[in-house]
Structure formats: structure tokens, C-alpha cells
Short mmCIF file of C-alpha atoms in Angstrom, two decimals:
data_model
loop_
_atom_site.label_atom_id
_atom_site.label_comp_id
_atom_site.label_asym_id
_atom_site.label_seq_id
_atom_site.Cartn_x
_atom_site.Cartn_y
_atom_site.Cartn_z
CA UNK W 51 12.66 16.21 12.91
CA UNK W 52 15.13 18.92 12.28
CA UNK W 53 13.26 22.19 10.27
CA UNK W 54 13.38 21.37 6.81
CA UNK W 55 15.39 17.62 6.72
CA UNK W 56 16.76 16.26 3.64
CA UNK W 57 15.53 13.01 2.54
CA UNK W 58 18.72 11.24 3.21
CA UNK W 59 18.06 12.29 7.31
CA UNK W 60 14.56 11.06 6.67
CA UNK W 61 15.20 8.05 5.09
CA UNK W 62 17.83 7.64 8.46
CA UNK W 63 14.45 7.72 10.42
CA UNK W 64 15.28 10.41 13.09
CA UNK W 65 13.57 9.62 16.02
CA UNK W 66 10.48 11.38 15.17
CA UNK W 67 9.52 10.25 12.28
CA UNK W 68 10.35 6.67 13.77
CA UNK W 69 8.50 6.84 16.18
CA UNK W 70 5.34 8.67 14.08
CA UNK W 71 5.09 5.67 11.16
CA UNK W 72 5.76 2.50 14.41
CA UNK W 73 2.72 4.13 15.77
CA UNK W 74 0.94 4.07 12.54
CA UNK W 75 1.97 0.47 12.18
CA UNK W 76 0.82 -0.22 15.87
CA UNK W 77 -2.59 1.73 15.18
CA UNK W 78 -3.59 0.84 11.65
CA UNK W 79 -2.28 -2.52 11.52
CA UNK W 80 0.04 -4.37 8.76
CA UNK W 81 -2.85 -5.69 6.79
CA UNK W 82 -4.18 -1.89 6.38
CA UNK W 83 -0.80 -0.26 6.14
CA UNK W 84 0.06 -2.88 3.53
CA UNK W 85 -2.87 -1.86 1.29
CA UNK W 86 -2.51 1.77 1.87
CA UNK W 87 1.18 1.09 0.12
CA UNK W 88 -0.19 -0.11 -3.04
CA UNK W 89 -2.68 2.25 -3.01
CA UNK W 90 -0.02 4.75 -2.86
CA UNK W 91 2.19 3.09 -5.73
CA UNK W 92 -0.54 3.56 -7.93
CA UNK W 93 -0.97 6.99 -7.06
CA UNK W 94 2.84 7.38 -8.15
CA UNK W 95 2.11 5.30 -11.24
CA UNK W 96 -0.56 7.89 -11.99
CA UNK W 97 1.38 10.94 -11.24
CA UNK W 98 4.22 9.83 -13.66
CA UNK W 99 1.57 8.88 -16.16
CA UNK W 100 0.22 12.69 -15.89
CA UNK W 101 3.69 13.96 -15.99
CA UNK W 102 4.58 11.86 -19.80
CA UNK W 103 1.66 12.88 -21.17
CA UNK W 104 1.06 16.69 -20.09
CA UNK W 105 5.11 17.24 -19.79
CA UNK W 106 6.59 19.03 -16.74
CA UNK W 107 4.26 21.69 -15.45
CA UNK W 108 4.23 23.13 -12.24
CA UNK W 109 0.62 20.98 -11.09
CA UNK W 110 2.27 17.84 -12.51
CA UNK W 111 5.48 18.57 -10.71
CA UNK W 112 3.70 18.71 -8.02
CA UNK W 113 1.81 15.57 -8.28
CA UNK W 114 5.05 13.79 -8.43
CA UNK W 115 7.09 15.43 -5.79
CA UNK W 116 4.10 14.21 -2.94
CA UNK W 117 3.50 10.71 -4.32
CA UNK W 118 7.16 10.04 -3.89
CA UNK W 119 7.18 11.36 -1.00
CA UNK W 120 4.56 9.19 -0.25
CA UNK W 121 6.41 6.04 -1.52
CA UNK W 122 9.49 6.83 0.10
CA UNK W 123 7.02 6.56 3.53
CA UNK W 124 5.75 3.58 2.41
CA UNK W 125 8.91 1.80 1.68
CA UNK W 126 9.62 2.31 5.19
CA UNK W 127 6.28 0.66 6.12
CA UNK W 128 7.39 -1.99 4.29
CA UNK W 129 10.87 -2.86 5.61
CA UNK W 130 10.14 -2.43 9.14
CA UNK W 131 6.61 -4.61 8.75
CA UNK W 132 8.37 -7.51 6.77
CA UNK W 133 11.94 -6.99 8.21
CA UNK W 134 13.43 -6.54 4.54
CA UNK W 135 15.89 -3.66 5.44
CA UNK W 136 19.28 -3.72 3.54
CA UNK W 137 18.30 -6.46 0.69
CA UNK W 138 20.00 -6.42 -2.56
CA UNK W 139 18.23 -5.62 -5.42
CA UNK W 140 18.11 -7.78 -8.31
CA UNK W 141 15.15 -6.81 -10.47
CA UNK W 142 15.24 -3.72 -12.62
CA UNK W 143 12.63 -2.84 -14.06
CA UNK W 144 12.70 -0.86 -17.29
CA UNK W 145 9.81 1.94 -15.85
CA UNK W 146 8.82 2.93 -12.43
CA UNK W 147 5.62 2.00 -13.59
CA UNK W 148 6.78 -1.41 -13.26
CA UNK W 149 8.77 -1.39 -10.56
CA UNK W 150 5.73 0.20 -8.97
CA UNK W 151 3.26 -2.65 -10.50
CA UNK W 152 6.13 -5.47 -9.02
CA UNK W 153 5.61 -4.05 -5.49
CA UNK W 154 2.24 -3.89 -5.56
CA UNK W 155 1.69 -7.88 -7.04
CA UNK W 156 4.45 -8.36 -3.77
CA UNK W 157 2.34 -6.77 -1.42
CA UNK W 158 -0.61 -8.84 -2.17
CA UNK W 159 1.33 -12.25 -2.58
CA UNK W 160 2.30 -11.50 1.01
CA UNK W 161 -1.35 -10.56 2.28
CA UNK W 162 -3.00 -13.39 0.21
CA UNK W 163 -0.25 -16.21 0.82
CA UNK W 164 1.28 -15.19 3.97
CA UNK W 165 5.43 -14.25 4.38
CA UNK W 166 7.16 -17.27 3.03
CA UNK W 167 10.83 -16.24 2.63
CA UNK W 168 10.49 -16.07 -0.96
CA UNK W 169 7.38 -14.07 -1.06
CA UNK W 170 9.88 -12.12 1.09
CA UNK W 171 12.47 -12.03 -1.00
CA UNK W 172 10.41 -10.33 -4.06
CA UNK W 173 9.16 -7.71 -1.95
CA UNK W 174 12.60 -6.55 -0.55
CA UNK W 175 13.60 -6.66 -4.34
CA UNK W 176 10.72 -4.32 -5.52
CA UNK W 177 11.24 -2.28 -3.05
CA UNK W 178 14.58 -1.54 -3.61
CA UNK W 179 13.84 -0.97 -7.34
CA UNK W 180 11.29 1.47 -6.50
CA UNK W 181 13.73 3.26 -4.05
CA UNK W 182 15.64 3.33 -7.56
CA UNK W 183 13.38 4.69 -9.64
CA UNK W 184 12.12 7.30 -6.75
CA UNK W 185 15.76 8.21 -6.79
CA UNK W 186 15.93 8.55 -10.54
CA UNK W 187 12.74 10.59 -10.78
CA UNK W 188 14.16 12.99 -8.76
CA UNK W 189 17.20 13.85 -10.72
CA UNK W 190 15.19 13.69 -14.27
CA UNK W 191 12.33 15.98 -12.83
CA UNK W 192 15.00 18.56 -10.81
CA UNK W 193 13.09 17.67 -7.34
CA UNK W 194 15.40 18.27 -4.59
CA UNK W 195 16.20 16.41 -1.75
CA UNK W 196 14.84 19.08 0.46
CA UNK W 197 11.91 19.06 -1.26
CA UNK W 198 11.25 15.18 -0.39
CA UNK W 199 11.96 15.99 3.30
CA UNK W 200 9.34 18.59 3.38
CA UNK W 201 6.89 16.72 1.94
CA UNK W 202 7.74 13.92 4.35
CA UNK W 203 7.64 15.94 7.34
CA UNK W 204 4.52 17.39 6.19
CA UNK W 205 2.85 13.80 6.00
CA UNK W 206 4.64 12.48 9.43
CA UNK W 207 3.21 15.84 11.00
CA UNK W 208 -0.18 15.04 9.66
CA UNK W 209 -0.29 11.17 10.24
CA UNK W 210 0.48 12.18 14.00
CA UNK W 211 -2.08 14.66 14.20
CA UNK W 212 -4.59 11.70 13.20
CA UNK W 213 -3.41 8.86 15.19
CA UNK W 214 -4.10 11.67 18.09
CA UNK W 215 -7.34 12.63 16.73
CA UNK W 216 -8.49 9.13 16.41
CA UNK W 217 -8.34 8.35 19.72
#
């Protein structure tokens, strides 16, 4: 990836960070993948949770900035694993703590029931009502773009470096 890309090149998946997250998908599996994206929409549900209640310090800033980041990964996951790139989004949730929650009861229709189109269907919509609300966050907690990318890069980097140390 370039030095410090902006979240819009990210999300674009450059070649590296393609390649980086296909490999994790290879590697991990989609069953473990799967999980480890509604593990980490609850981790953003917590970080915004921290963030209402102790206001906008730099630790819950923070907090925020790297579980989007993390999302923003995992919404990746989740469109190449399930081919639901480019769906329109329907739902809108009222919080991104339920748009979060609505991914997550997705996710596990899909690894429970298996990928009916429907079950299909309500994942592609979640996750484009996250992407929202990731979005959103952003501008109402003055996170940059750049910002994002780093954090991305940072966890690409680091995903790499343990798919290579695993094996």
C-alpha cells in the first residue's frame, strides 16, 4: 500500500491489502473469519458505548478510531466471503449499535442456516448500514480519513506478519 493511504484507496483494495485479507480468508477459513467479524462489531459497539458515556477523550478516541478500522476490514471479509459487494442498503438503523447488532444476528443466520439468498440479502444490507454509520462516526468524532488508512495498514501489516509466522 502506498505510505499513509486514505481509506477511500483502502476500501479500493490496492493490491496489497487484497491480497493480505484473501490470504487470511484462505488461512483462517470463512467460518473463523466470520466469527472474528462479530467479535469485532461488538468491540465497535463497546468503543462507542465508552465514547457516550466518558465523552470524547483522547483514550476513547482512540478506542473508536481502531475498532472502525477494524470493521471497515471486516466488511471486506464479508463481501468477498458471501459475494455481497455493491448491494443497496435498505435498513437504517437508528444507532450503530444496531446496525452493528443487525450484522452480527446476519453473520450467525448465515453460519447456523447456511447462505440462502435471503439470509444473503440481510447481510449485504447490514453491512452497508454499518459502512454508514462507520462513515458517520467519523465525521461526528473528527477522525480523518488518513487516520482509518493508518490504522488499516497497520492491521494488514500485522495480519501478514502472522499468516507468515504461523506457518
Amino acid at each position: 500500500m502506498s505510505e499513509h493511504p486514505t481509506i477511500e484507496e483502502v476500501y479500493k483494495r490496492p493490491e496489497y491489502f487484497d491480497a493480505v485479507w484473501s490470504k487470511s480468508i484462505e488461512y483462517y477459513g470463512v467460518t473463523k473469519q466470520s466469527i472474528v467479524c462479530m467479535e469485532e462489531c461488538a468491540e465497535l459497539i463497546e468503543a462507542y458505548d465508552d465514547r457516550k458515556r466518558d465523552g470524547l477523550t483522547d483514550g476513547t478516541r482512540s478506542h473508536m478510531v481502531e475498532e472502525m478500522a477494524d470493521v471497515l476490514i471486516c466488511l471486506w471479509l464479508l463481501e468477498h466471503m458471501y459475494d455481497i459487494k455493491g448491494c443497496d442498503n435498505r435498513t437504517r438503523h437508528p444507532s450503530p449499535v444496531e446496525a452493528c447488532a443487525a450484522l452480527i444476528k446476519a453473520v450467525s443466520k448465515i453460519l447456523r442456516y447456511d447462505t440462502e439468498k435471503e439470509r444473503l440479502d440481510g447481510l449485504a444490507d447490514a453491512a452497508e448500514d454499518v459502512r454508514r454509520w462507520v462513515m458517520l462516526l467519523e465525521t461526528e468524532n473528527g477522525i480523518t480519513d488518513e487516520e482509518l488508512g493508518e490504522w488499516v495498514e497497520r492491521k494488514t501489516v500485522r495480519q501478514q506478519r502472522r499468516i507468515e509466522d504461523d506457518k
